[in-house]
Amino acid sequence: MAQAPHAPQEPTEGSKPRRGRVGVRVVGRPDSLEQRLYLPEVLRGLGVTMRHFFANVVGRKYTVTVQYPEEKAPYPERFRGLHRLMHREDGSVRCVACMLCPTACPAHCITIVAEDTGDGKEKRPKIFEIDELRCVVCGLCVEACPCDAIRMDTGRHAPAVVHRGDAILGKVDLLKLGGPSQATQGGKGATWREEQ
Amino acid sequence: MSHPSPPHQPTQIVFGMPTPAEVVAGTALELRSQPVPPPGWTPPWTREEDEEEEEELELPTEPMTVNMGPSHPAMHGTVRIVLTVEGETVRAADVQVGYLHRCFEKEAEAATWTQIFPYTDRLNYVSPLLNNVGYALAVEKLLGITDRIPERAQYIRVIVGEMSRITDHLTCLGASAAEVGALTVFFWMIKAREWLWELIEELTGARLTNSYVRIGGVAADLTPDFAPRLRDLIRRVRQTLGEVESLLVKNRIFRDRMDGVACFSPQEAVAWGWTGPCLRSTGVPYDVRKDHPYLVYDRFDFDVPVGSRGDNYDRFAVRMEEMRQSMRILEQAIEQIPPGPVQIDDPRISLPPKREVYNTIEGMINHFKLIVDGIKVPAGEVYSYTEGGNGELGFYIVSDGTGRPYKCRVRPPSFILMQSLHKLIVGGGIADVIPTFGMINMIGGECDR
Amino acid sequence: MADDPKKTKQPATDLPARGSSAPPPGVASSTHIATRRSGSGLPLVPPRPATGEGIKPSIADALRETADAVQEAVRELTGKTQLAVPVAVVQPTPAQIRAADALSRTLLSPRPPSGPQGSRGPSPPAPAPAPGEPAAGETKPVDMVTLKVDGREVSVPRGTNVLEACLKAGVEVSYFCYHPGLSSPAVCRQCLVEVVGQPKLVPSCYTPVADQMEVLASSPRALLARQQMLEFTLVNHPVDCPICDKAGECLLQKHYMDWDGKDSRTDFDKVHKPKVVDLGPYIVLDAERCILCTRCIRVCDEVAGQHQLEMAWRGDRQELVVAPGQRLDNPYSLNTVDVCPVGALTSKDFRFRMRVWELYTVDSICPGCATGCNIEVHHHQGEVWRLVPRENREVNGYWMCDEGRFTYKELRRARVAGARIGMGKGMPGQVASIDKAVSYAAERLGRICDDKGTVGLVFGAQAQNEALYALYKVAELLAEQGVPVRRYVLGRAPRPERQDNILRSADVNPNTAGAQLLAGPGAGGLAELRADLGAGVLKALWMVGEDVPIGAEELPALLPLLDRLQLLIVQAVHDTEIVRRAQVILPAAAWAEVDGTFTNAKGMVQRIRRAVDPPGTARPHLELVGLMSQKLGLARGQGWQGSPRQAFLHMTGAITATLPPPDMSGPIPAPLRGFARAEWGRDMPPVQLRFANARG
């Protein structure tokens, strides 16, 4: 706006766009006898809606609705839905409770309590809870996971629940939704490049 | 009934503090004061039937206070307007915003730069990608990497941004049409919006709360069949817009409700800080994309639609035309988009590939530090502005060198527009309040933050 | 060892830094917007130029000089106090003047040679030059050397190493093995810099500065060398960040992000070493993560004075092991975890429990003993997770003892969470609100006062100075009304076996010096209390702090004596046998839950800060004393008891007003000097460690 102000153009209907640094097009303001007479244009409009109506009745040409509970619109591949926790080969949880997902979560919906796996070397989540009511489905937790443990590719949206507590998914629920992950992991150096 | 346009004389519009020269010349105040309406122009509601009305209004009316809102169904958003009415005429209006305050700016101070993207989704929640882009550009400006963003990412940002602009205008116009009685239009426009959102969902993983843009690029590349789908989409949206126009533009019911209602002069609009379609409806062709091109907007051929009178119809028509221009941009962008990466190649900004993270300590450390500490933005402050759905969407961010903003201030276009809403509705009828408000298109999430 | 220029937090004093020949560091200069934590390094002493340039021929002269310095500080401080305190408080009322007189008499009268507990007397008077420090170091003008680092000129004392000079010049250099509190063996080679005129890169932490030296710390050659060193270090580092407790404050992570950022180029297996090695009672070693910097070895050798760790093998098989026949069990062992740049040494107490970057940090003082080590309290979600030492060269250097680190566990052990009113004498009381309990206590105490019965006041050595000052005011006002008042200083029992010459003190109370100063010279200890109870002199006893310096075996003898009282009021932090004898139990907040100050054995008044919320309805001692004095009608409209800061200003104002005139010669008690110099400092908003920009 530091430039010189632009004066409004002479309003002529369908004026040609002005060439130059700024192409300005003054919007039209149709004004005609038909319009003043009210009925012709209203009838013409009704014609449009009637065309839609009959096209829909006969061939469902313009219909975009689906009969929801019976028919479901498919979710795309990238759709972010319910979380799930992935498994290792032995079926145990891949997550090592590194807490990157609660750190990255802007809604603070993930609660993890870590525990020793028993040999003192590794960690695993003792508690892994996601409050799906708090979740804003941004996907930052998936991006943050360094172990391919958490994913949001279930293709299911958060279900309706009767009690708020039901919306908190625990480790068991999340593991049930999960599956085995094929990602190789752990100090392979650059060898994974050849494996690819 | 449309009236002959007032013969506007181009007047000088002046911004900011008075210059010494103006003060000496004594024109400083005049240039910034309430603009004088063009000669011979009277407010539409006082025209023609003035004398008749006065004769009819024999019954004395006394001012009454009416509360509009703040519940959403009553209003276009969560806002409350306390109207003082005399009969059907609004005599005073007290516009109260803040019912959707979510502490965006305070929350942002406790989150990493990346974590703020989901918050920006919820600013103008009908065009979240524009907010994403605006915020990312601000942070990139402070990082000094604006020129290093891969071209493909810039094109993708333009594409998703223009798609969002279309959804924004579709929502605004559809709802406003419904408010003046044209419910069919609402359904058709929402249908078109749904198509767009479906494509956006395929691309970003969510319809509304996309969180798709990242600092230094975008989260993921376009889907393989994106271009043909977008072209098909543009064709269908164009068709829908044509049908909508045929229902509305020459319809006298609609025109009578919109023409000459809530006029605003360009001087006033500039004085009140208007931007976006509302400013352009008054005839000022200010568009950030044209005047201060960002991303790759300078490579596209598109026009800035302006209105002539600054009334509700102009705001409607400007938005309609803007959607067409956005589709022009989309068509050009999808032709021009080059192949390449969609994230900047900088280990201090973009996350390493997952396989590096899983298998090398270098990748793991890089990933860890970026997630935990956030992207370290050098200390400093920057204001960056883009053309949002409703006008200039500005982010003023201050960094103290850590991984989170010291301050993240938003200049939301609708908040600025809302401060002059009372000027638009006072003097008009009660029934005009809602269409006028709808044309201002306040989005609560953005206005109240 | 010169000053670490990054952390010139502790301002100048006339006490030279430990083991330092450098002049005292200047005032913290960082006022940039980036330093949100700029208030963290609370200067407890007002910054002022160093005094005493000339030669000190005798101790007497030195003492006189110290007295002058104190006067100067007092003048500064009183001026400040008058600005900060509302006028109503500054204008001394007759009662205040009397109080000040009484206090000055108290403070300046010769004090009994040993404290009532018999453990520690007042601190040795006026330790003007530190005892071990040769006066010669002060007398000789410091030999300064000027050199250029990346074109920036910097002057440092001769003997400083190049790394410190670089840091002082504001040039960042990466390092692993260097630590400002330890010797430099130059084993990591991560601090290589280029020195003009020398053919090879030199390890900057091992190279002393020379005059007119020209250092290129950021030349491409030096940067490349450091990057390559880092790559070497990373070759065998396991991909353990997700399960490593150091992640987030790891020096390796920090250096990689700051200096390297390159992808891996290796494609062979990493060397494997033992993963979970039990080194001692508190520490676990992960040998794979170790980058062989030997910091931990030097901590054991140089700080604890015990050689307990060693390196074994060599090359990429080199490994940290415990010395033959040893375990890592010295009382300062957990400092090795702090200095470990990576996650090789982890604390069993903290392991796997919490991620460090989530923690919020608050500066405070260790409540474990009279040394008053400066610490950071790391808390999250209302829980304290660990305590780590904070640099203060006058007190604790960079270290703290293991025992002190575990004092946080007491915050959740046997706490008194609500007020109780009862018959006392060990019978269970009735739960009451604090208001009700205070009213009840004040009413009964007031009746005893009306009858001129003797009232005993216990100044707990675990309580903060502000609360004890409020109690002192109560004592004074009661005495004014003609009520016989007896004062006692009680605390936890001393543990002489703790005493060493490093940090640990036998006195396990953080505020003994403050309590003794504020209780006054006539204050007794446990022996006097026992005698008075036995004689039946006391009618009521009001204890601020529930600790008594006896063990469980002697306690049964004391309890019946307490039952002879008409009224026992205890402001208790922990639930003990003594507390259960009380008629009124008031829940008090512990050290990590209040703002206030502690006075350590050296007489330094140090600030503690509120980190977490107290349990239940517990309130700070100060607030409880304030409530009591209000209900007793002793507050007289003074509102300072409501705010610890106001109480502090009131207290320091009153104490400095009693200081002797400038021509006074002779020793000044250390605590008094501490109070004269004390500052409240800035408020610190809690900062999450990941945004603190200070660690890792």
XYZ file of N, CA, C and O in Angstrom, chain A residues 96-100 102-103 114-117 119-123 146-147 186-191 193-194, chain C residues 239-245 263-270 275-276 289 351-355 357-358 690:
208
model
N 9.678 -47.594 22.581
C 10.663 -47.694 23.649
C 10.497 -46.561 24.661
O 11.388 -46.300 25.444
N 9.357 -45.937 24.642
C 9.052 -44.881 25.617
C 10.097 -43.767 25.589
O 10.586 -43.344 26.620
N 10.421 -43.308 24.391
C 11.413 -42.229 24.307
C 10.766 -40.887 24.547
O 11.462 -39.891 24.718
N 9.448 -40.846 24.541
C 8.690 -39.637 24.886
C 8.810 -38.528 23.841
O 8.565 -37.376 24.145
N 9.183 -38.876 22.636
C 9.198 -37.821 21.632
C 7.788 -37.453 21.208
O 7.520 -36.303 20.893
N 4.869 -37.440 23.051
C 4.270 -36.432 23.931
C 4.964 -35.089 23.851
O 4.336 -34.052 24.069
N 6.248 -35.096 23.532
C 6.959 -33.820 23.407
C 6.482 -33.062 22.182
O 6.295 -31.853 22.225
N 7.370 -44.896 31.525
C 8.321 -45.888 31.043
C 8.614 -46.920 32.118
O 8.437 -46.674 33.306
N 9.053 -48.061 31.669
C 9.539 -49.064 32.607
C 10.676 -49.825 31.942
O 10.858 -49.793 30.726
N 11.398 -50.522 32.802
C 12.502 -51.346 32.379
C 11.939 -52.603 31.717
O 10.923 -53.119 32.149
N 12.627 -53.111 30.695
C 12.116 -54.354 30.106
C 12.512 -55.574 30.932
O 12.119 -56.689 30.611
N 15.824 -56.526 31.668
C 17.268 -56.703 31.663
C 17.994 -55.396 31.927
O 19.219 -55.372 31.946
N 17.257 -54.326 32.112
C 17.892 -53.053 32.433
C 18.432 -52.324 31.235
O 18.900 -51.207 31.358
N 18.384 -52.948 30.071
C 18.973 -52.304 28.906
C 17.967 -51.427 28.183
O 18.289 -50.344 27.735
N 16.787 -51.936 28.041
C 15.813 -51.262 27.195
C 14.664 -50.754 28.029
O 14.392 -51.243 29.125
N 13.978 -49.787 27.458
C 12.770 -49.276 28.082
C 11.581 -49.745 27.270
O 11.701 -50.081 26.104
N 10.825 -41.973 16.455
C 12.069 -42.458 15.877
C 12.132 -43.974 15.763
O 13.187 -44.536 15.499
N 11.030 -44.657 16.027
C 11.045 -46.127 16.054
C 9.946 -46.733 15.208
O 9.706 -47.933 15.315
N 18.231 -49.767 14.369
C 19.231 -49.984 15.397
C 20.623 -50.170 14.886
O 21.081 -51.264 14.629
N 21.347 -49.094 14.718
C 22.786 -49.137 14.542
C 23.262 -49.948 13.369
O 24.312 -50.547 13.420
N 22.513 -49.958 12.295
C 22.971 -50.697 11.123
C 23.970 -49.875 10.307
O 24.394 -50.282 9.264
N 24.256 -48.678 10.807
C 25.126 -47.829 10.027
C 24.462 -47.496 8.713
O 23.246 -47.348 8.636
N 25.269 -47.402 7.691
C 24.706 -47.064 6.391
C 24.322 -48.302 5.603
O 23.961 -48.202 4.436
N 24.398 -49.484 6.206
C 24.125 -50.707 5.457
C 22.706 -50.738 4.925
O 22.437 -51.412 3.946
N 21.319 -48.769 3.267
C 21.245 -48.256 1.897
C 21.343 -49.411 0.901
O 20.667 -49.432 -0.109
N 22.207 -50.388 1.233
C 22.318 -51.528 0.329
C 21.091 -52.430 0.438
O 20.670 -53.035 -0.536
N 22.847 -46.195 18.550
C 21.641 -45.417 18.227
C 20.691 -45.544 19.415
O 19.660 -46.203 19.343
N 21.060 -44.912 20.499
C 20.370 -45.129 21.765
C 19.546 -43.945 22.238
O 18.926 -44.029 23.295
N 19.550 -42.878 21.482
C 18.872 -41.675 21.979
C 17.482 -41.937 22.558
O 17.136 -41.395 23.597
N 16.664 -42.801 21.917
C 15.330 -42.984 22.475
C 15.328 -43.555 23.890
O 14.406 -43.294 24.653
N 16.334 -44.348 24.219
C 16.305 -44.935 25.559
C 17.395 -44.347 26.453
O 17.604 -44.831 27.552
N 18.051 -43.319 25.985
C 19.162 -42.757 26.761
C 18.640 -41.619 27.625
O 17.947 -40.731 27.140
N 19.012 -41.648 28.890
C 18.496 -40.635 29.799
C 19.148 -39.280 29.592
O 18.680 -38.285 30.109
N 25.568 -36.358 7.305
C 25.035 -37.715 7.346
C 26.134 -38.704 7.692
O 27.319 -38.423 7.561
N 25.686 -39.893 8.077
C 26.638 -40.954 8.382
C 27.310 -41.438 7.093
O 26.696 -41.472 6.030
N 28.601 -41.802 7.208
C 29.287 -42.348 6.037
C 29.776 -43.774 6.300
O 30.480 -44.337 5.478
N 29.471 -44.310 7.441
C 29.985 -45.637 7.797
C 28.978 -46.703 7.391
O 27.772 -46.455 7.354
N 29.506 -47.877 7.081
C 28.592 -48.977 6.791
C 29.105 -50.263 7.420
O 29.037 -51.326 6.836
N 29.695 -50.164 8.608
C 30.119 -51.377 9.284
C 29.507 -51.395 10.676
O 29.000 -50.379 11.148
N 29.575 -52.558 11.285
C 28.940 -52.697 12.593
C 29.705 -51.914 13.640
O 30.917 -51.778 13.583
N 28.952 -51.448 14.603
C 29.581 -50.708 15.693
C 30.214 -51.681 16.674
O 29.787 -52.833 16.795
N 26.537 -53.214 28.299
C 25.498 -52.186 28.281
C 25.098 -51.727 29.676
O 24.899 -50.553 29.906
N 24.887 -52.639 30.585
C 24.413 -52.235 31.917
C 25.422 -52.718 32.939
O 25.398 -53.871 33.345
N 28.039 -46.179 25.115
C 27.781 -44.759 24.909
C 28.974 -43.908 25.306
O 29.054 -42.740 24.944
N 17.011 -42.921 36.326
C 17.014 -43.703 35.101
C 15.609 -44.096 34.660
O 14.833 -44.642 35.449
N 15.317 -43.813 33.439
C 14.057 -44.199 32.792
C 12.820 -43.545 33.401
O 11.705 -43.886 33.050
N 13.006 -42.639 34.349
C 11.813 -42.133 35.010
C 11.205 -40.934 34.304
O 9.998 -40.773 34.258
N 12.039 -40.082 33.794
C 11.520 -38.829 33.246
C 12.493 -38.368 32.179
O 13.688 -38.651 32.264
N 11.980 -37.696 31.169
C 12.884 -37.155 30.152
C 13.323 -35.765 30.584
O 12.512 -34.958 31.018
N 14.236 -33.082 29.071
C 13.807 -31.841 28.420
C 12.416 -31.410 28.871
O 12.024 -30.276 28.692
N 11.669 -32.351 29.457
C 10.343 -31.985 29.931
C 10.400 -31.215 31.247
O 9.418 -30.609 31.656
N 14.236 -27.785 27.803
C 14.528 -27.814 26.366
C 14.552 -26.420 25.773
O 15.096 -26.205 24.709
